[in-house]
Short mmCIF file of C-alpha atoms and ligand atoms in Angstrom, two decimals:
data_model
loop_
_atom_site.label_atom_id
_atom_site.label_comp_id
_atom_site.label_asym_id
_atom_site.label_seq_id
_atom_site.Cartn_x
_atom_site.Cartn_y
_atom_site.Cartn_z
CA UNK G 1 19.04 -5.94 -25.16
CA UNK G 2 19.08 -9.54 -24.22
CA UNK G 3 22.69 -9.43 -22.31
CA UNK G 4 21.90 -5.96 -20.36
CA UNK G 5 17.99 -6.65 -19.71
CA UNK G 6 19.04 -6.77 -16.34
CA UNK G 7 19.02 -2.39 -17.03
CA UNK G 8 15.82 -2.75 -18.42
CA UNK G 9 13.20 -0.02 -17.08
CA UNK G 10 10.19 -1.89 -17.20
CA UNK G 11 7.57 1.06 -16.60
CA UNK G 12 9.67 2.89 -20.03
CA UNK G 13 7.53 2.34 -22.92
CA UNK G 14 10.18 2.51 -24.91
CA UNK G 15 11.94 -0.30 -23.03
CA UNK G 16 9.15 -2.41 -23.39
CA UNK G 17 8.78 -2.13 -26.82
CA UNK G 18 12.39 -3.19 -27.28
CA UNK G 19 12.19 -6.17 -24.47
CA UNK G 20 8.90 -7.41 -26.75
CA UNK G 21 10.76 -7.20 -30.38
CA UNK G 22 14.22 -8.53 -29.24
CA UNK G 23 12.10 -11.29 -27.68
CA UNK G 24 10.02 -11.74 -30.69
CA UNK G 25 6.85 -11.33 -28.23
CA UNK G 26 3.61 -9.63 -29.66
CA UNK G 27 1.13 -8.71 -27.15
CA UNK G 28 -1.75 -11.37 -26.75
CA UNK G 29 -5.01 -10.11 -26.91
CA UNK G 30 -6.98 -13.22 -26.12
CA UNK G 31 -4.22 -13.23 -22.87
CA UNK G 32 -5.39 -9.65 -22.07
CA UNK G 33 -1.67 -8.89 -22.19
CA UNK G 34 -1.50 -4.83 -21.53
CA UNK G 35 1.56 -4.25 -19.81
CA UNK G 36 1.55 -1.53 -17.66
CA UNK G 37 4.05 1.71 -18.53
CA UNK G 38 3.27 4.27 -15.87
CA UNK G 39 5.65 4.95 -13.04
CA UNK G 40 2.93 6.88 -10.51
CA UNK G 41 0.15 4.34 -11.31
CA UNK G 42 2.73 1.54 -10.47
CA UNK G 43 3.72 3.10 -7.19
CA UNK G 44 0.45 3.88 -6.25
CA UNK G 45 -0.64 0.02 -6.45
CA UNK G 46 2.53 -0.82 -4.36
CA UNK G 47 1.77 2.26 -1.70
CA UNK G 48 -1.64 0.75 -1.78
CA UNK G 49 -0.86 -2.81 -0.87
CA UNK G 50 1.14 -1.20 2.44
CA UNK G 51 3.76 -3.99 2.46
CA UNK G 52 5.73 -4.16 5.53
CA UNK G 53 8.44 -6.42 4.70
CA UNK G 54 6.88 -9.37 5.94
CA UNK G 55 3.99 -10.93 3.44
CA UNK G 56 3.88 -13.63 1.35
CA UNK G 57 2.11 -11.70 -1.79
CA UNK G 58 0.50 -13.45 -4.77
CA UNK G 59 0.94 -11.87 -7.95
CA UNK G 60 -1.43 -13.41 -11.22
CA UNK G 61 -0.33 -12.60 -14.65
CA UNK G 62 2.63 -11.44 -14.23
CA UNK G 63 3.93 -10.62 -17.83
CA UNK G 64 7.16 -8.80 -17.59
CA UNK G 65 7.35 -8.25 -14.25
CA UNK G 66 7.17 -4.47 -13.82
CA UNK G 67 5.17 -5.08 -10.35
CA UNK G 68 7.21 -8.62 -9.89
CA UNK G 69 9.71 -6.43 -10.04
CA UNK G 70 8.68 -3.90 -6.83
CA UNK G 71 6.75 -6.84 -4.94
CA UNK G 72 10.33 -8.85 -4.42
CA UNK G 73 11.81 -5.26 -3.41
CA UNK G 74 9.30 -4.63 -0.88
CA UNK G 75 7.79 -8.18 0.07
CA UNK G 76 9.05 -11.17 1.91
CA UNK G 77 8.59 -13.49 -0.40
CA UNK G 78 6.20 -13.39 -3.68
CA UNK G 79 4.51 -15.93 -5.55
CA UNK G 80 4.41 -14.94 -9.29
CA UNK G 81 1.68 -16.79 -12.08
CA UNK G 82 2.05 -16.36 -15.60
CA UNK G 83 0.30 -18.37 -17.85
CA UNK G 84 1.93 -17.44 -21.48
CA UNK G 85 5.46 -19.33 -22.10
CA UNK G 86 7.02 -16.24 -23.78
CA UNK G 87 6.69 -14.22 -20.71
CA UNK G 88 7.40 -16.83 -18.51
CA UNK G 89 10.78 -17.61 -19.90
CA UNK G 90 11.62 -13.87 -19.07
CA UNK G 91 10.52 -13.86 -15.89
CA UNK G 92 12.52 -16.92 -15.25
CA UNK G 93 15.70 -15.66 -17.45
CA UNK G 94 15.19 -12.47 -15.36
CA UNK G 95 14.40 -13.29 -11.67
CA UNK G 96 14.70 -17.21 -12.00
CA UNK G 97 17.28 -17.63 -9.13
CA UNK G 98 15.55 -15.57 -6.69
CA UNK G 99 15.06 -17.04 -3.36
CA UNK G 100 11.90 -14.34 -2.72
CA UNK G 101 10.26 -15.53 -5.83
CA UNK G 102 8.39 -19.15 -6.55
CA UNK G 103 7.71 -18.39 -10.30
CA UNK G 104 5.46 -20.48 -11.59
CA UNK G 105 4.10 -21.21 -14.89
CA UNK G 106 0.58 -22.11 -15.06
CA UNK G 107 -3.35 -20.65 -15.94
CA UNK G 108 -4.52 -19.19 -12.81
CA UNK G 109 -7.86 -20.33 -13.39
CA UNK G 110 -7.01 -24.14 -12.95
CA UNK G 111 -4.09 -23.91 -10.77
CA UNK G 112 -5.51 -24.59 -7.05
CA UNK G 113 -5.53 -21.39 -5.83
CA UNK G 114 -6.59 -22.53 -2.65
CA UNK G 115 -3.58 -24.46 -1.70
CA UNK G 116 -1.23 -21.74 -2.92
CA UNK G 117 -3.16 -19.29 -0.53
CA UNK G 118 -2.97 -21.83 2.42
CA UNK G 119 0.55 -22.02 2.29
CA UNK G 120 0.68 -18.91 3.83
CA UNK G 121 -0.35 -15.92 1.09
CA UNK G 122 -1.53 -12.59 2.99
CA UNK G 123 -1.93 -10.31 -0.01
CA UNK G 124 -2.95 -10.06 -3.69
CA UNK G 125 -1.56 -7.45 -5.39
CA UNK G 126 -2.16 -7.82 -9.69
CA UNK G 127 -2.85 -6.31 -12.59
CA UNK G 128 -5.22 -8.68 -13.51
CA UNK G 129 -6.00 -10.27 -16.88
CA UNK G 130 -8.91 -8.61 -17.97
CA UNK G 131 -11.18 -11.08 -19.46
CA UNK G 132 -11.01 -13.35 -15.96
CA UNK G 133 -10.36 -11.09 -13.32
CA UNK G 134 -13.54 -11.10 -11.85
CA UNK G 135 -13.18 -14.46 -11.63
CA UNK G 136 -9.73 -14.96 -10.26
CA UNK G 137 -10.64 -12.33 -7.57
CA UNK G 138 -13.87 -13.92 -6.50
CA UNK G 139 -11.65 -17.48 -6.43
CA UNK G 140 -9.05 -16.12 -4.37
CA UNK G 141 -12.08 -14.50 -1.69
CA UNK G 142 -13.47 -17.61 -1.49
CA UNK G 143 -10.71 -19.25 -0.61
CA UNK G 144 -10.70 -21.26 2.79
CA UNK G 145 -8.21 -18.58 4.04
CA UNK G 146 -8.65 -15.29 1.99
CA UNK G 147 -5.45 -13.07 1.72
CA UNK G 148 -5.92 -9.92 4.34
CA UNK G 149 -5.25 -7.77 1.54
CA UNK G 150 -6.04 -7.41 -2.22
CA UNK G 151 -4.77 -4.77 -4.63
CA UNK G 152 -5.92 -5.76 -8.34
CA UNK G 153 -6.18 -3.09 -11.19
CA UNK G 154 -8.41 -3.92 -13.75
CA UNK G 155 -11.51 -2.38 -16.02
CA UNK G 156 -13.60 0.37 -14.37
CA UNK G 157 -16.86 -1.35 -15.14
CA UNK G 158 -16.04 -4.52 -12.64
CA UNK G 159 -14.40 -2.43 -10.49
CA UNK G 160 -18.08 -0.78 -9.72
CA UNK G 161 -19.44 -4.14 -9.34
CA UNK G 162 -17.00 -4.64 -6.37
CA UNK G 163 -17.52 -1.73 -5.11
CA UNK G 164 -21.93 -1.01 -5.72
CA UNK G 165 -24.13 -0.60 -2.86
CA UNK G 166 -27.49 -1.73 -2.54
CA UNK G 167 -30.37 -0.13 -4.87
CA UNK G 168 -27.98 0.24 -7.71
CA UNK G 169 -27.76 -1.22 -10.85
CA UNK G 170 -23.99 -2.60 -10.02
CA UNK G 171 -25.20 -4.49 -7.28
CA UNK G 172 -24.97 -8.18 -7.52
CA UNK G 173 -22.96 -11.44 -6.20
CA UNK G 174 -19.49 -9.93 -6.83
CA UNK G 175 -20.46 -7.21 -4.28
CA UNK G 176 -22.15 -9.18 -1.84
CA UNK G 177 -19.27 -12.20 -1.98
CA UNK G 178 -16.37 -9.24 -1.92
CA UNK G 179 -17.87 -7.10 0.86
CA UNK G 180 -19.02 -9.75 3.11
CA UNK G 181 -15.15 -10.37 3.77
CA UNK G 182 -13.61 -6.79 2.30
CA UNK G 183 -13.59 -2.87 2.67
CA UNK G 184 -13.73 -2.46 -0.55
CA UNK G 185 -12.62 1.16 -2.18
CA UNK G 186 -11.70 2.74 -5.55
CA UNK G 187 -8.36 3.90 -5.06
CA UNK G 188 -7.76 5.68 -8.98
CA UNK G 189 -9.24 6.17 -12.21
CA UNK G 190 -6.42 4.62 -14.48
CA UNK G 191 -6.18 5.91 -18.03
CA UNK G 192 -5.70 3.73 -21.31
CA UNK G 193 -2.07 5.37 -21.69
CA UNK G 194 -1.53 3.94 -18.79
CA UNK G 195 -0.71 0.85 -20.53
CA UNK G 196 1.44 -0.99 -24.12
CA UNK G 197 -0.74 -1.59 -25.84
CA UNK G 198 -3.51 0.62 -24.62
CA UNK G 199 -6.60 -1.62 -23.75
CA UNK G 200 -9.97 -0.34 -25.34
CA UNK G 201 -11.27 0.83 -21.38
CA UNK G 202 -10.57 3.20 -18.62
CA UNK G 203 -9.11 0.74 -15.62
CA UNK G 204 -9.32 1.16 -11.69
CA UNK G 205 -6.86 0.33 -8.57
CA UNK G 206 -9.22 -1.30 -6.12
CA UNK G 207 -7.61 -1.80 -2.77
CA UNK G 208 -9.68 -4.13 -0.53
CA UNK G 209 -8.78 -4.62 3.39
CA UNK G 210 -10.54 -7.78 5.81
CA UNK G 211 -13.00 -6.67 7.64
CA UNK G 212 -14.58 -8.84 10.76
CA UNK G 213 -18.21 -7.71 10.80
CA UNK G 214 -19.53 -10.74 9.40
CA UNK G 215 -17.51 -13.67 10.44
CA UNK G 216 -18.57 -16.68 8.97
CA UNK G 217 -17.11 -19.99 8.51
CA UNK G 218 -16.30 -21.32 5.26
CA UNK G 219 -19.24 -23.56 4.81
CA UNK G 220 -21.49 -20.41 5.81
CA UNK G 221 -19.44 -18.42 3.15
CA UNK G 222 -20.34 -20.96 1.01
CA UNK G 223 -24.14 -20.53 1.79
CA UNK G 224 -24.34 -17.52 1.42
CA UNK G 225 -22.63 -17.71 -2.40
CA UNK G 226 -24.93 -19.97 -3.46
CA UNK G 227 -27.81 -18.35 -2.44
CA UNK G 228 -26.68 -14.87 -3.93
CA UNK G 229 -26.05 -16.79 -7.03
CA UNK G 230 -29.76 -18.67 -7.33
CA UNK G 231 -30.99 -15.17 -6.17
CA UNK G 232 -29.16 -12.54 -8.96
CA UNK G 233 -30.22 -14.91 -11.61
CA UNK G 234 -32.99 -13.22 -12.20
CA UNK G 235 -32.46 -9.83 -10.36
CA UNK G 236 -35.79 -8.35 -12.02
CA UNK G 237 -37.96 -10.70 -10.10
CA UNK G 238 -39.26 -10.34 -6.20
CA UNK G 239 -37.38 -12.25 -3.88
CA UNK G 240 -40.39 -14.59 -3.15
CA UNK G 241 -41.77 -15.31 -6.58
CA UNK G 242 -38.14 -16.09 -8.45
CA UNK G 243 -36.62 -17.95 -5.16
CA UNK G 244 -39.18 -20.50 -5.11
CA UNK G 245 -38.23 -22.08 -8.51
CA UNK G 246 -34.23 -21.55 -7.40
CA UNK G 247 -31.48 -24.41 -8.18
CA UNK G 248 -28.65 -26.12 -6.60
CA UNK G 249 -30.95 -26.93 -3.49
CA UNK G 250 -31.43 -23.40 -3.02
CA UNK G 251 -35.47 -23.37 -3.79
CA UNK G 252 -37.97 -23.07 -0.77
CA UNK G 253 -42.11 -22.79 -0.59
CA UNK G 254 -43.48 -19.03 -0.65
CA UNK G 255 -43.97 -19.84 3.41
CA UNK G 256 -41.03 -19.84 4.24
CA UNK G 257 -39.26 -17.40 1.78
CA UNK G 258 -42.02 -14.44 3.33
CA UNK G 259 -41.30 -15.32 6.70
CA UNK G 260 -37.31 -15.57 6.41
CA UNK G 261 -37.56 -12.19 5.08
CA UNK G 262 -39.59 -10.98 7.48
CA UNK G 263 -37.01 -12.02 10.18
CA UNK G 264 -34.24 -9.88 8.54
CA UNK G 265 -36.92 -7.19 8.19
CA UNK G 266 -36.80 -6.97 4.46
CA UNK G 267 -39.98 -6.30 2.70
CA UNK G 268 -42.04 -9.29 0.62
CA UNK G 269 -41.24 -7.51 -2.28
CA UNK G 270 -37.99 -6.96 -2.49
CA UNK G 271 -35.90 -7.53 -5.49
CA UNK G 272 -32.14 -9.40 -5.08
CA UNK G 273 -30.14 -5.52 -5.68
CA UNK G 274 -32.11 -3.92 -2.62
CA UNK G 275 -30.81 -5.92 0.29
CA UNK G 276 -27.85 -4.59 2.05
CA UNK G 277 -24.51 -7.09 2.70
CA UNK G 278 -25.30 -7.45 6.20
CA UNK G 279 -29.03 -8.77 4.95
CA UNK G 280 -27.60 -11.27 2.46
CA UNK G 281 -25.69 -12.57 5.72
CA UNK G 282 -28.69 -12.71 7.63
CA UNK G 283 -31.06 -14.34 5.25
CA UNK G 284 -28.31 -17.06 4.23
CA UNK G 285 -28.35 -17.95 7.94
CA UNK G 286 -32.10 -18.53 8.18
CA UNK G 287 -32.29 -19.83 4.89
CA UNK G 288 -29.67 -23.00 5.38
N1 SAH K 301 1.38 -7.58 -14.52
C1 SAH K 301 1.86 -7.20 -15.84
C2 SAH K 301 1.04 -7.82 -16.97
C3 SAH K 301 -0.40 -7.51 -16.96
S1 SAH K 301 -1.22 -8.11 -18.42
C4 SAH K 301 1.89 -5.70 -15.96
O1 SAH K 301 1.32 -5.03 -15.12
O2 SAH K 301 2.46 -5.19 -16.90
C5 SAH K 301 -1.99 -9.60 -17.82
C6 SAH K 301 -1.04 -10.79 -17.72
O3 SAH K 301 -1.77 -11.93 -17.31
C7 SAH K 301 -0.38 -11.18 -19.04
O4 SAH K 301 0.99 -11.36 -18.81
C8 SAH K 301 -1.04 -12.51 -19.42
O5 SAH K 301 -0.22 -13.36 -20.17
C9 SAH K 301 -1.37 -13.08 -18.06
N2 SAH K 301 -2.50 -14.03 -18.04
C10 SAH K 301 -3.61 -14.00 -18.82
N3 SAH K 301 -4.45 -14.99 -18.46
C11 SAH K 301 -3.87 -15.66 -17.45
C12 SAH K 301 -4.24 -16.79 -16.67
N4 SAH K 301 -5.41 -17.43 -16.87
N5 SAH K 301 -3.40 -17.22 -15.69
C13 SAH K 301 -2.22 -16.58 -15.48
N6 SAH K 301 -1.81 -15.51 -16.19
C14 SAH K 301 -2.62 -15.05 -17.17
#
């Protein structure tokens, strides 16, 4: 296996199972390491990300490369993370002397994501580490220049919280922070089998595209994140009574919080999971 790998169909399960034992690699848990096996769900991620030829796409956890693989096909030039050594020393035995690839090998959670996506990063396009996806995502949108595009697959339940409109359950700073900058869909419903080894949840492709409705500079972006933040903390409370006693400079007098509101035309008693996007954007802007 090791000589040929270069033959090596990486969406085979079969294959992968070989690739992991001749390589002595067991699936980390803890790394949320479930490589994806299915030929339709990996084209659909790619046909999702519409790559023209021309992007500079950012790829975190990369593991064996099945969508490394289809990203250097159809991208310009791709940026691959992979925090585990095993894995990267494939990648790098594999796709090393690439010119399209910068392969680096690193926790995507401390690298500075920012700078990477400065220097010139248009899309996203991952199946994500489950236990910190959320968190990568929501690091890469709040980046000083978020990527146009993001395709990510990962566990149905976040993917609701990216998606959740106001009045729901799901809704919360994920969805305001994501949909503030993103059109933000559910592309498929992606099944356990999907995957070696299967993870214990159903999965989702989200796609999301850059939208312009709310324009806001970085330092308003910021705002408006903290204020989301102080304001889901406790999403059970009124807007007026839990926002007074808020954190990180966030906190104003009762006054003020009523009549901000009342500019926006939200009611006094409003909880954090009934405002819309576009009110969140609003408020932020009277509030700081
Ligand atoms: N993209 C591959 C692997 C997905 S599994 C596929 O579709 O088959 C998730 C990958 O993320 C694993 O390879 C895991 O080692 C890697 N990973 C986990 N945590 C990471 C982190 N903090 N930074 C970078 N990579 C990470």
């Amino acid at each position: 296996m090791r000589e040929n790998d270069i033959n090596i169909n990486l969406a085979s399960p079969r294959d992968v199972v070989a690739l992991l034992e001749t390589n002595e690699i067991s699936p980390n848990k803890k790394l949320g390491q479930n490589f994806l096996i299915d030929r339709n769900i990996l084209n659909l991620i790619v046909d999702s990300a519409a790559l023209s030829g021309t992007e500079h796409v950012l790829e975190i956890g990369a593991g064996l490369g099945v969508l490394t693989e289809q990203l250097l096909e159809k991208a310009a030039h791709v940026t691959a993370i992979e925090k585990d050594s095993g894995l990267y020393t494939l990648l790098n035995r594999r796709w090393g002397n690439n010119p399209k690839l910068t392969l680096l090998h690193a926790d995507a959670l401390e690298a500075d994501l920012n700078a990477l996506i400065e220097n010139g990063i248009t899309k996203l396009v991952s199946n994500l580490p489950y236990s910190v996806g959320v968190r990568i995502v929501i690091d890469v949108a709040s980046s000083a220049t978020p990527p146009d595009t993001m395709v990510v697959l990962l566990q149905k339940e976040v993917g609701e919280r990216f998606v959740a409109k106001p009045g729901t359950n799901d809704m919360g700073i994920v969805s305001v922070i994501l949909q503030q900058l993103y059109d933000v869909k559910i592309i498929r419903n992606v099944k356990p089998s999907c995957f070696y080894p299967k993870p214990e949840v159903t999965s989702v492709i989200i796609r999301m595209n850059r939208h312009e409705r709310f324009p806001l500079t970085l330092g308003k972006r910021q705002n408006l994140q903290k204020l989301v933040q102080e304001a889901f903390q406790q999403r059970r409370k009124q807007i007026v009574s839990s926002m007074r006693g808020a954190g990180n400079n966030v906190a104003r007098d009762a006054d003020f919080i009523r009549s901000s509101l009342e500019k926006c035309g939200i009611s006094a008693t409003s909880r954090p999971e009934e405002l819309s996007v576009e009110q969140w954007v609003k408020l932020s802007e009277i509030w700081f």
